PDB file of C-alpha atoms in Angstrom:
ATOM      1  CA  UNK A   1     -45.995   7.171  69.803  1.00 59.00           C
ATOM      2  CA  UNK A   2     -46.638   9.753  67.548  1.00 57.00           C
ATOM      3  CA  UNK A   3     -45.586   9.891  63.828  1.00 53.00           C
ATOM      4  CA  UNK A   4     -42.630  11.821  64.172  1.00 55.00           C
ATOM      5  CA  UNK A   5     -41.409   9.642  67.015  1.00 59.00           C
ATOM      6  CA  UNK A   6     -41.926   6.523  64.753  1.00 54.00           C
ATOM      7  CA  UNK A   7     -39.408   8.355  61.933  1.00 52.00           C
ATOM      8  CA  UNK A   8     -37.602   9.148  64.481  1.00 55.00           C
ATOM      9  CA  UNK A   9     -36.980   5.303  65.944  1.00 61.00           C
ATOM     10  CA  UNK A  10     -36.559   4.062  62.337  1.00 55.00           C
ATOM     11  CA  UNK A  11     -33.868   6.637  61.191  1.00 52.00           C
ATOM     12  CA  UNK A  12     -31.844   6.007  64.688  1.00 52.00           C
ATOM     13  CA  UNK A  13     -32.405   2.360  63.814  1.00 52.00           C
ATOM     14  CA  UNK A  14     -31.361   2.321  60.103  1.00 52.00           C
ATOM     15  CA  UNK A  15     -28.186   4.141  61.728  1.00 55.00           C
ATOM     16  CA  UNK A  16     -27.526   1.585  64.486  1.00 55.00           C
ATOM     17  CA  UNK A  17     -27.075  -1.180  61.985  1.00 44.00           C
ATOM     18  CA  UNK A  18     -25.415   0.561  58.994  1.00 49.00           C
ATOM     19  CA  UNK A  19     -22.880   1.319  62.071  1.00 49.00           C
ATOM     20  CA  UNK A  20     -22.680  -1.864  63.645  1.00 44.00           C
ATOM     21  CA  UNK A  21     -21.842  -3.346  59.552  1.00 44.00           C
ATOM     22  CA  UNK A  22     -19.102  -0.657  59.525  1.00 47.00           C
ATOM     23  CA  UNK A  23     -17.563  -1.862  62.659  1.00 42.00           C
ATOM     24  CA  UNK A  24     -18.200  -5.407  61.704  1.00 40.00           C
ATOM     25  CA  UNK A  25     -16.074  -4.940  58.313  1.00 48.00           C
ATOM     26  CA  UNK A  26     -13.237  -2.688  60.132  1.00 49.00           C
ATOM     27  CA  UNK A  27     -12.833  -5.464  62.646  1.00 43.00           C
ATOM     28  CA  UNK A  28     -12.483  -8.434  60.455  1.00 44.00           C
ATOM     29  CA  UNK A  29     -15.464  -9.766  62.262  1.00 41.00           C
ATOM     30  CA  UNK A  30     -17.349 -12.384  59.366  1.00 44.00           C
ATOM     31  CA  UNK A  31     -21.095 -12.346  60.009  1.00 40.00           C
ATOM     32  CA  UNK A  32     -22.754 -15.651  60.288  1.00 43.00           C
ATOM     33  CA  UNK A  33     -25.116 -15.356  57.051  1.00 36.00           C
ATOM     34  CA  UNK A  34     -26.280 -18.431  55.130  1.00 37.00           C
ATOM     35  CA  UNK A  35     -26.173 -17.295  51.754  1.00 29.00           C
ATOM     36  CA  UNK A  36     -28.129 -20.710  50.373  1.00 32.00           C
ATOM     37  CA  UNK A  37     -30.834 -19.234  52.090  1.00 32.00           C
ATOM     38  CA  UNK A  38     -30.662 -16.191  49.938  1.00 29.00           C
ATOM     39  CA  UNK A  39     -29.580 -16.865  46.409  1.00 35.00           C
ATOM     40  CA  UNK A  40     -30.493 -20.084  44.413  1.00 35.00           C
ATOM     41  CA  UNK A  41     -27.479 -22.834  43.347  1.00 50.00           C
ATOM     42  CA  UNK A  42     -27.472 -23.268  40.002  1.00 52.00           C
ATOM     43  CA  UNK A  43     -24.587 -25.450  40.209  1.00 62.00           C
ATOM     44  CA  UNK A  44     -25.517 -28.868  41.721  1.00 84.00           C
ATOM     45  CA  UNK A  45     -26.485 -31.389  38.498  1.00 91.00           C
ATOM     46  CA  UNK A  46     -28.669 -33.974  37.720  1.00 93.00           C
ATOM     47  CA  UNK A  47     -27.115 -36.788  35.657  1.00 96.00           C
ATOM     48  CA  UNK A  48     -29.324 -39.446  34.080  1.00 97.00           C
ATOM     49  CA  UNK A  49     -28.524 -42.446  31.755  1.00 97.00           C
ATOM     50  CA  UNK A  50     -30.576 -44.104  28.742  1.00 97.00           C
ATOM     51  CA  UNK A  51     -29.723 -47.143  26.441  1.00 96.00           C
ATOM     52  CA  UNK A  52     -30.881 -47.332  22.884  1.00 96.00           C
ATOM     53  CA  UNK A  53     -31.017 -50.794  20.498  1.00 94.00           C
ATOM     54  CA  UNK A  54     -31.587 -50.901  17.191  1.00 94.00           C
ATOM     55  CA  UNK A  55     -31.201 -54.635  15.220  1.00 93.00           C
ATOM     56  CA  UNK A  56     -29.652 -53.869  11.871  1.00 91.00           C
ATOM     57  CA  UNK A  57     -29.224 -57.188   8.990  1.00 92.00           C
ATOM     58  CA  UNK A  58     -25.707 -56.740   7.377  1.00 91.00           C
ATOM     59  CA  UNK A  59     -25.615 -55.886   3.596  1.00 92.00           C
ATOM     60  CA  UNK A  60     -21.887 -56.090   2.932  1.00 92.00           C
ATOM     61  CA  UNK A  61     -18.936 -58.184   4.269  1.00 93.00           C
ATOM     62  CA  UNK A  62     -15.193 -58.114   4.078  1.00 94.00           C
ATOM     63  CA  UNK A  63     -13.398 -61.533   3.063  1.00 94.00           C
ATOM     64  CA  UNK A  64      -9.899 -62.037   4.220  1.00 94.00           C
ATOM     65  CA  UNK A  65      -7.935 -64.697   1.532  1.00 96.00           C
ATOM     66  CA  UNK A  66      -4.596 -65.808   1.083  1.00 96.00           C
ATOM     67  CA  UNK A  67      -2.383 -67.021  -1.231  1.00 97.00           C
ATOM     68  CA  UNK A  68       0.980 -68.748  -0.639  1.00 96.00           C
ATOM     69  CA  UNK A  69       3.560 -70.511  -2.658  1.00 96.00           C
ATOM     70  CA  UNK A  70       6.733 -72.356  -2.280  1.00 96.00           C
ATOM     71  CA  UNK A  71       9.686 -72.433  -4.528  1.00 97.00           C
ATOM     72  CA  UNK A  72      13.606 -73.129  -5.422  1.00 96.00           C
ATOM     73  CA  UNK A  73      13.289 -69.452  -6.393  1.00 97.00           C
ATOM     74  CA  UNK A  74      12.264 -66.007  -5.747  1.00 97.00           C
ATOM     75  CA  UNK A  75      11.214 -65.663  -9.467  1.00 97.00           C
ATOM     76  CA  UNK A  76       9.553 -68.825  -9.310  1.00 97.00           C
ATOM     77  CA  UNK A  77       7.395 -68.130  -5.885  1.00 97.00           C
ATOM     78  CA  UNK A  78       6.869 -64.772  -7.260  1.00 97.00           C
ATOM     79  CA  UNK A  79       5.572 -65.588 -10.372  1.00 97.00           C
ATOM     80  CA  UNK A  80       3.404 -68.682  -8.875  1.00 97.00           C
ATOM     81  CA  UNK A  81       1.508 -66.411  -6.498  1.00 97.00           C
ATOM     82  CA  UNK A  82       1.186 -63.322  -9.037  1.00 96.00           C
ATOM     83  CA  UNK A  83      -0.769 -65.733 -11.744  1.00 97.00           C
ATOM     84  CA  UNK A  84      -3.463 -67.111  -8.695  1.00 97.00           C
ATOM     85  CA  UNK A  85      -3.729 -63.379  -8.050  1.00 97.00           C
ATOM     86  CA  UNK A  86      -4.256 -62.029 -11.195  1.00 97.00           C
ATOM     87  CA  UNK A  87      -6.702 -65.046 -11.732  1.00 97.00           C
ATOM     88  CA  UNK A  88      -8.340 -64.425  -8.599  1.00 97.00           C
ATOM     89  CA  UNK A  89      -8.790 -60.819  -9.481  1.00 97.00           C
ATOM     90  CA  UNK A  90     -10.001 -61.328 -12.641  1.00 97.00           C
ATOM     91  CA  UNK A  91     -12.478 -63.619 -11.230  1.00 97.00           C
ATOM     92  CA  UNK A  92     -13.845 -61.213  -9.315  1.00 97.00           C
ATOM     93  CA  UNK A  93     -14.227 -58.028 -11.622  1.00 97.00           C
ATOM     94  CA  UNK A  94     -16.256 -60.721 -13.215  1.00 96.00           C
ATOM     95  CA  UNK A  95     -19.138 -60.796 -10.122  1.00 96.00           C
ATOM     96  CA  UNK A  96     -19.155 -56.788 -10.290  1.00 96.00           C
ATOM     97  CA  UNK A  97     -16.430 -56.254  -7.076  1.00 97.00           C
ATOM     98  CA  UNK A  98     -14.936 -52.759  -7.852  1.00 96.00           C
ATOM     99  CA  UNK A  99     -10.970 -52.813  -8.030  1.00 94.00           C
ATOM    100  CA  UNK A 100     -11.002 -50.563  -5.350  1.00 96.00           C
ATOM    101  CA  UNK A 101     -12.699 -52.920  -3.207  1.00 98.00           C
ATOM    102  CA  UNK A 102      -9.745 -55.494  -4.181  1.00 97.00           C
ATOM    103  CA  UNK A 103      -6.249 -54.411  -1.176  1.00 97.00           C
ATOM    104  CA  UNK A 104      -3.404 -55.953  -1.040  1.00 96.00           C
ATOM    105  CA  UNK A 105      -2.636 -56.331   2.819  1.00 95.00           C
ATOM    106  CA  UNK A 106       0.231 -58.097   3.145  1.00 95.00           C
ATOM    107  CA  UNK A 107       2.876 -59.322   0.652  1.00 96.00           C
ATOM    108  CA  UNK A 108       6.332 -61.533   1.659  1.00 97.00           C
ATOM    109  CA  UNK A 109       8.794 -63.479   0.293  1.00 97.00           C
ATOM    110  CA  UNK A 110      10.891 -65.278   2.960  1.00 97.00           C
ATOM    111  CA  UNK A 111      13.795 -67.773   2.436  1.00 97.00           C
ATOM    112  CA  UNK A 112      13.313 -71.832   3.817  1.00 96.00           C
ATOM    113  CA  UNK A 113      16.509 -72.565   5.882  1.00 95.00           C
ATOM    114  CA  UNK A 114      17.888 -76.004   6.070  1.00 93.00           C
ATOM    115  CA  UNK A 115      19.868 -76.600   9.510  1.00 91.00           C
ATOM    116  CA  UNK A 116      20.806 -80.154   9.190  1.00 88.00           C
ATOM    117  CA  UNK A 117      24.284 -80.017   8.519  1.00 85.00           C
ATOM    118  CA  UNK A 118      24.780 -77.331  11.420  1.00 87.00           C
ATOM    119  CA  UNK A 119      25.374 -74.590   9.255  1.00 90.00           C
ATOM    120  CA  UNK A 120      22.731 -72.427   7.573  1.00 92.00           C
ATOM    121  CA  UNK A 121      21.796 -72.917   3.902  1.00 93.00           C
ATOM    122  CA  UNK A 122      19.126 -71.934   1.961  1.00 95.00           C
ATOM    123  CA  UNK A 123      16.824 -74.724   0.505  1.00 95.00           C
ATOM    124  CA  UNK A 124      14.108 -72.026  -1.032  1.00 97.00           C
ATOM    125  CA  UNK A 125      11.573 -69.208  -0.832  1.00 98.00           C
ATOM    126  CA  UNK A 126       7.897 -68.977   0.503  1.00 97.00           C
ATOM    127  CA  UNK A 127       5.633 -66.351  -0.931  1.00 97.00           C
ATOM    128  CA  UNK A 128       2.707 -65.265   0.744  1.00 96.00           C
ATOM    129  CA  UNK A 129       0.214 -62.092  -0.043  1.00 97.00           C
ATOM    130  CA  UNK A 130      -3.157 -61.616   1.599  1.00 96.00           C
ATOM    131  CA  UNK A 131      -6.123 -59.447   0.207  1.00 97.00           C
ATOM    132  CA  UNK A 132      -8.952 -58.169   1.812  1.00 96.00           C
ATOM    133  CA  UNK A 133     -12.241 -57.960  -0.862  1.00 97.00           C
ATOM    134  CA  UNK A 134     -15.030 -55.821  -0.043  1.00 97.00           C
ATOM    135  CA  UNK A 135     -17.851 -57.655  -0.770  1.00 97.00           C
ATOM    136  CA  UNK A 136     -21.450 -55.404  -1.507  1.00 95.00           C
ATOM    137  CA  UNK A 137     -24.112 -56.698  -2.121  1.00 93.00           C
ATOM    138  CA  UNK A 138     -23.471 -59.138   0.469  1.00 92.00           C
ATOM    139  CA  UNK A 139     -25.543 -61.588  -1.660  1.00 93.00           C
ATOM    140  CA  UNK A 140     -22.125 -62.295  -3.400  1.00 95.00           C
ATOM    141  CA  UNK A 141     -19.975 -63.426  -0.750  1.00 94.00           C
ATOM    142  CA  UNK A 142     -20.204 -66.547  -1.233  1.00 93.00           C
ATOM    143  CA  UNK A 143     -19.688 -66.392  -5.244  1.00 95.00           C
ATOM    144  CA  UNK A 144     -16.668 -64.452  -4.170  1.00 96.00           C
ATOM    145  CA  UNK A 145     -15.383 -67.581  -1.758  1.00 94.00           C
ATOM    146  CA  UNK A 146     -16.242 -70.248  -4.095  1.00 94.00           C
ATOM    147  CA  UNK A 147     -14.661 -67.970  -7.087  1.00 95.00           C
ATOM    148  CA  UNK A 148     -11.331 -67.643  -4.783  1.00 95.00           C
ATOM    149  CA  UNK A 149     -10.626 -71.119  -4.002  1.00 93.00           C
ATOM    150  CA  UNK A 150     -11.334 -72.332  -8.208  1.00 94.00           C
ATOM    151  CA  UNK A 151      -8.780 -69.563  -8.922  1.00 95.00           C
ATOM    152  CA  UNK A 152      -6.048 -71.473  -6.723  1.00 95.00           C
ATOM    153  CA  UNK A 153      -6.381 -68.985  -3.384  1.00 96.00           C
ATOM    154  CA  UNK A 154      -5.550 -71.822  -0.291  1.00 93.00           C
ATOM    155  CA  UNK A 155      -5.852 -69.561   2.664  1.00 92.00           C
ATOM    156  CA  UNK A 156      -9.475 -68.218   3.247  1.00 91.00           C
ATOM    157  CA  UNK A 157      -8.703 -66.720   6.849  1.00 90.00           C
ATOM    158  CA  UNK A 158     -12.514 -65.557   7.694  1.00 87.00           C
ATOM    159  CA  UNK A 159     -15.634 -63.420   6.471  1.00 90.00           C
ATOM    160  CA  UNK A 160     -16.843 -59.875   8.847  1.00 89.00           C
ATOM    161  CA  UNK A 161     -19.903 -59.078   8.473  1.00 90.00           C
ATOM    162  CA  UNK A 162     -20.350 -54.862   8.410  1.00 89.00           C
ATOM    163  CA  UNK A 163     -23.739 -52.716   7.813  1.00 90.00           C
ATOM    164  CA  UNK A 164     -22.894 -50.183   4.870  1.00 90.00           C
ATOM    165  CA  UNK A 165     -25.547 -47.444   6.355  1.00 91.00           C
ATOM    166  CA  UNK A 166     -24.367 -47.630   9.661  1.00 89.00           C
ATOM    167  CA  UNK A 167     -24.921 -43.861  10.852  1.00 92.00           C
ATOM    168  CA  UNK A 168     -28.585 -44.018   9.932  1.00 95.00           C
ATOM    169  CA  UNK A 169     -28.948 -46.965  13.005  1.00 93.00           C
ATOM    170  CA  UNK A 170     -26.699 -45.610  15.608  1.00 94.00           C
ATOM    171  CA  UNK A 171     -29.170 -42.301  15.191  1.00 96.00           C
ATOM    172  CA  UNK A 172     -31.992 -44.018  15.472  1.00 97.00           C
ATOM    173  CA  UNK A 173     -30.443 -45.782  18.649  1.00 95.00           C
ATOM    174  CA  UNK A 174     -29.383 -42.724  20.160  1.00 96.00           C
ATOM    175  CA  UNK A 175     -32.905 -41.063  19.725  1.00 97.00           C
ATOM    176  CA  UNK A 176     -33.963 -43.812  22.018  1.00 97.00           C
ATOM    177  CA  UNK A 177     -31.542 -43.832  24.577  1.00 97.00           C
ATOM    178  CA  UNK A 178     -32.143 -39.896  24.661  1.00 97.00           C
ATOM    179  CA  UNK A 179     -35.377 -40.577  25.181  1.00 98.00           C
ATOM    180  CA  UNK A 180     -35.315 -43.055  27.730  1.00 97.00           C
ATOM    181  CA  UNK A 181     -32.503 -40.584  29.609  1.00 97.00           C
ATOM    182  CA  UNK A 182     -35.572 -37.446  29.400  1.00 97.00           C
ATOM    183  CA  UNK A 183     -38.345 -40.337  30.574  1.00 97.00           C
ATOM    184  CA  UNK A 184     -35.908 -41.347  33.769  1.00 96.00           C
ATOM    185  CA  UNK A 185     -35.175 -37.841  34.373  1.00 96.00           C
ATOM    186  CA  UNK A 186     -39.001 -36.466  34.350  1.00 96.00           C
ATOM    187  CA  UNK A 187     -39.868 -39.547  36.440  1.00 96.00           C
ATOM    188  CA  UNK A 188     -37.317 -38.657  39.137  1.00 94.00           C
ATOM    189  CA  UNK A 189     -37.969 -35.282  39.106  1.00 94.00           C
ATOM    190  CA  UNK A 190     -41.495 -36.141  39.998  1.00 94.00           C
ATOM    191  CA  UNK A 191     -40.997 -38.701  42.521  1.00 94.00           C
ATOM    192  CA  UNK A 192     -38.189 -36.531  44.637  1.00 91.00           C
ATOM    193  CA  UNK A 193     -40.209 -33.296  43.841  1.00 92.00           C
ATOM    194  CA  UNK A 194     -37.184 -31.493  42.395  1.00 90.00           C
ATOM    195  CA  UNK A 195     -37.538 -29.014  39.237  1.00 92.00           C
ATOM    196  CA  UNK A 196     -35.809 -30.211  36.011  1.00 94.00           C
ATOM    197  CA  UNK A 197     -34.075 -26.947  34.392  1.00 94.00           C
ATOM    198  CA  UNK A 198     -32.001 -26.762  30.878  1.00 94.00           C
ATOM    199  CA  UNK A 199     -29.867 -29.720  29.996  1.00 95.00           C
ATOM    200  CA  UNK A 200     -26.058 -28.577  30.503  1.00 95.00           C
ATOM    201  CA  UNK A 201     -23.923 -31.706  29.195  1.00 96.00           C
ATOM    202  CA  UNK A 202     -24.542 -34.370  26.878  1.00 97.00           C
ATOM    203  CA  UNK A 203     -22.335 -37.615  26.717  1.00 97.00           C
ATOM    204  CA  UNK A 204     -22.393 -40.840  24.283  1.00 95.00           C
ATOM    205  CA  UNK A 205     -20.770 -44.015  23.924  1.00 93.00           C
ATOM    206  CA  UNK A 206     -20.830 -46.522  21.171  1.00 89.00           C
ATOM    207  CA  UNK A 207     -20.480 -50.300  22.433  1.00 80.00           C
ATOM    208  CA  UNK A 208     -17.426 -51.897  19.805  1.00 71.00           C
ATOM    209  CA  UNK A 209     -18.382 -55.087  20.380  1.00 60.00           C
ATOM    210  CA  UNK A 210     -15.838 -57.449  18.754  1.00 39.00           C
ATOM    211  CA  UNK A 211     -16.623 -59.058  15.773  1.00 37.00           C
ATOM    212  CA  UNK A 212     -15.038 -62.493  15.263  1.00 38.00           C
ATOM    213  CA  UNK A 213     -13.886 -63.806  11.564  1.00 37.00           C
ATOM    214  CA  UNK A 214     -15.849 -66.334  10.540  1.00 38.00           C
ATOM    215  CA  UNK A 215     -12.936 -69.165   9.780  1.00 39.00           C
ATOM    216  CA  UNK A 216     -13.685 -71.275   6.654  1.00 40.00           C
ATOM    217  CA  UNK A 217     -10.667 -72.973   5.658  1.00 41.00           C
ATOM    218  CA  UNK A 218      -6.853 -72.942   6.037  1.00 38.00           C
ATOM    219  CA  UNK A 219      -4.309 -74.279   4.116  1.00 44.00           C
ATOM    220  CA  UNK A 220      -6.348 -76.437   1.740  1.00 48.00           C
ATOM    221  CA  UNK A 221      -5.307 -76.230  -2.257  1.00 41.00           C
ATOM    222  CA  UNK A 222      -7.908 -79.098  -2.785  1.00 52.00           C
ATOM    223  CA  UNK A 223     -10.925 -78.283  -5.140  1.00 49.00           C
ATOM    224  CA  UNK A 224     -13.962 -77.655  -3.165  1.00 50.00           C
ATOM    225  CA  UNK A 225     -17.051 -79.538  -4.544  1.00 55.00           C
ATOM    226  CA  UNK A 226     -19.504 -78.007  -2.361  1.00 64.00           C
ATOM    227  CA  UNK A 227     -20.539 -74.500  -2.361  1.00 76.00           C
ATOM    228  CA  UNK A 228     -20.258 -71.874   0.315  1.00 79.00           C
ATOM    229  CA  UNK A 229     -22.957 -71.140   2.068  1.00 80.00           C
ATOM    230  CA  UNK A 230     -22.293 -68.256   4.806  1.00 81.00           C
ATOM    231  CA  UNK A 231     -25.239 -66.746   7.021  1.00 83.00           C
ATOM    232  CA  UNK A 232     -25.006 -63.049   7.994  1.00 84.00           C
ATOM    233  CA  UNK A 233     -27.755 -62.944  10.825  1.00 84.00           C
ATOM    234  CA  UNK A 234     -27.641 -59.914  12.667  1.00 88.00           C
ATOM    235  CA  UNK A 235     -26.121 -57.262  14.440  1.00 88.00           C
ATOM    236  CA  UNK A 236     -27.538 -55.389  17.357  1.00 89.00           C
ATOM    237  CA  UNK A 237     -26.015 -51.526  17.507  1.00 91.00           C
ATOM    238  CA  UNK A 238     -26.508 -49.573  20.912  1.00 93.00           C
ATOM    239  CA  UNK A 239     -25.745 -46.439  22.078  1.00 95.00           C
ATOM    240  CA  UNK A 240     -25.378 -45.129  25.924  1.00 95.00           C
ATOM    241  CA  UNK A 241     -26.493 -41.566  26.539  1.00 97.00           C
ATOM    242  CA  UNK A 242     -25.589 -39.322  29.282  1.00 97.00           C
ATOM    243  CA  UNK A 243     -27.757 -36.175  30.061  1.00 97.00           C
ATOM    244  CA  UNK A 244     -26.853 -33.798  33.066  1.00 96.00           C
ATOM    245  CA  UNK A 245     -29.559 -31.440  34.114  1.00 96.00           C
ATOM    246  CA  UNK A 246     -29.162 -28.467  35.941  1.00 94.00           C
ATOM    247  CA  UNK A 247     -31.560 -28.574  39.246  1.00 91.00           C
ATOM    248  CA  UNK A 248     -33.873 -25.157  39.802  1.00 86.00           C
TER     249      UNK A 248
END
């Protein structure tokens, strides 16, 4: 077959199947192509996980007290649980706590009922008010207890024990459970012989563990003779990671 015959075949050719598309696509008729074949996905993900623990020492602490009083009247219950307070605050201004860090929570006055003769009569009041105290340095909690209960505070309802800095740990986690996510990720890429290409989504979550009060007394107006002594130890922060990859 001569040259011209070759161009020849080819351009009848190149015909043949540009006609046989165009009756294809008239007809409806869908031709059986696997397009996975041709083009790469760049939608199919590669999600990996990493954990991150830091151990952090707490350097602050919040102390939950109480005081209540009971009386014939409101003035009276008032009055009684406004002089521990102002004591108490006092007190504590003294050891360097900011007023700020001094909050009222809670503050009631309820009446005392007397059922006895079937018919309802009050007998007298109860005042109670809480505060919360912020406590930093935490070497002062337990000046601050100690101080609380000389001042005539009967309800100490527990110590929690918080890290001031906190951010600067739960980064410091999360670098490492981003780094263990990458170290999984490059391992299994290896191992199943897949290519690792640009990281698409990033997730996080933050562990809030529940911290339980510390309870140290309840109820008691006695004089404590022996100091507080209240141990911090320590808190472990973690952070879970989540990194998708998109597969090449």
């Amino acid at each position: 077959m001569n040259l011209k015959e070759k161009i020849f075949s080819a351009l009848v050719f190149s015909i043949s199947v540009f006609f046989l598309l165009f009756l294809f696509n008239q007809l409806g008729i869908n031709l059986p192509v696997r397009l996975e074949n041709l083009i790469t996905q760049k939608n199919e993900l590669f999600t990996v996980s990493g954990e991150g623990k830091v151990v952090a020492i707490p350097d602050l602490a919040y102390v939950s007290l109480g005081i209540e009083k009971q009386g014939v009247t409101v003035i009276q219950v008032q009055q009684a649980v406004n002089d521990v307070n102002n004591r108490l605050v006092e007190k504590l201004r003294s050891l360097g706590i900011k007023k700020e860090d001094i909050q009222t929570e809670n503050y009631q006055i309820l009446p005392q009922y007397d059922w006895s003769s079937g018919r309802q009569k009050i007998t007298g009041y109860q005042a109670l008010t809480t505060l919360k105290v912020k406590v930093y340095p935490l070497e002062k909690v337990n000046q601050v207890i100690d101080e609380a209960t000389s001042s005539g505070v009967n309800q100490i309802y527990g110590v929690i024990f918080d890290i001031k800095d906190k951010e600067k740990y739960l980064a410091e986690a999360r670098k490492k459970a981003a780094d263990e996510a990458k170290k999984k990720a490059i391992q299994a890429a290896k191992i199943t012989g897949f290519r690792l290409g640009k990281i698409v989504n990033y997730t996080e979550e933050i562990p809030t563990d529940e911290i339980y009060p510390r309870y140290l007394g309840m109820g008691s107006t006695e004089k404590i003779e022996q100091k507080t002594e209240v141990q911090p130890g320590s808190q472990e922060i973690k952070v879970r990671v989540n990194l998708s990859y998109q597969i090449e």
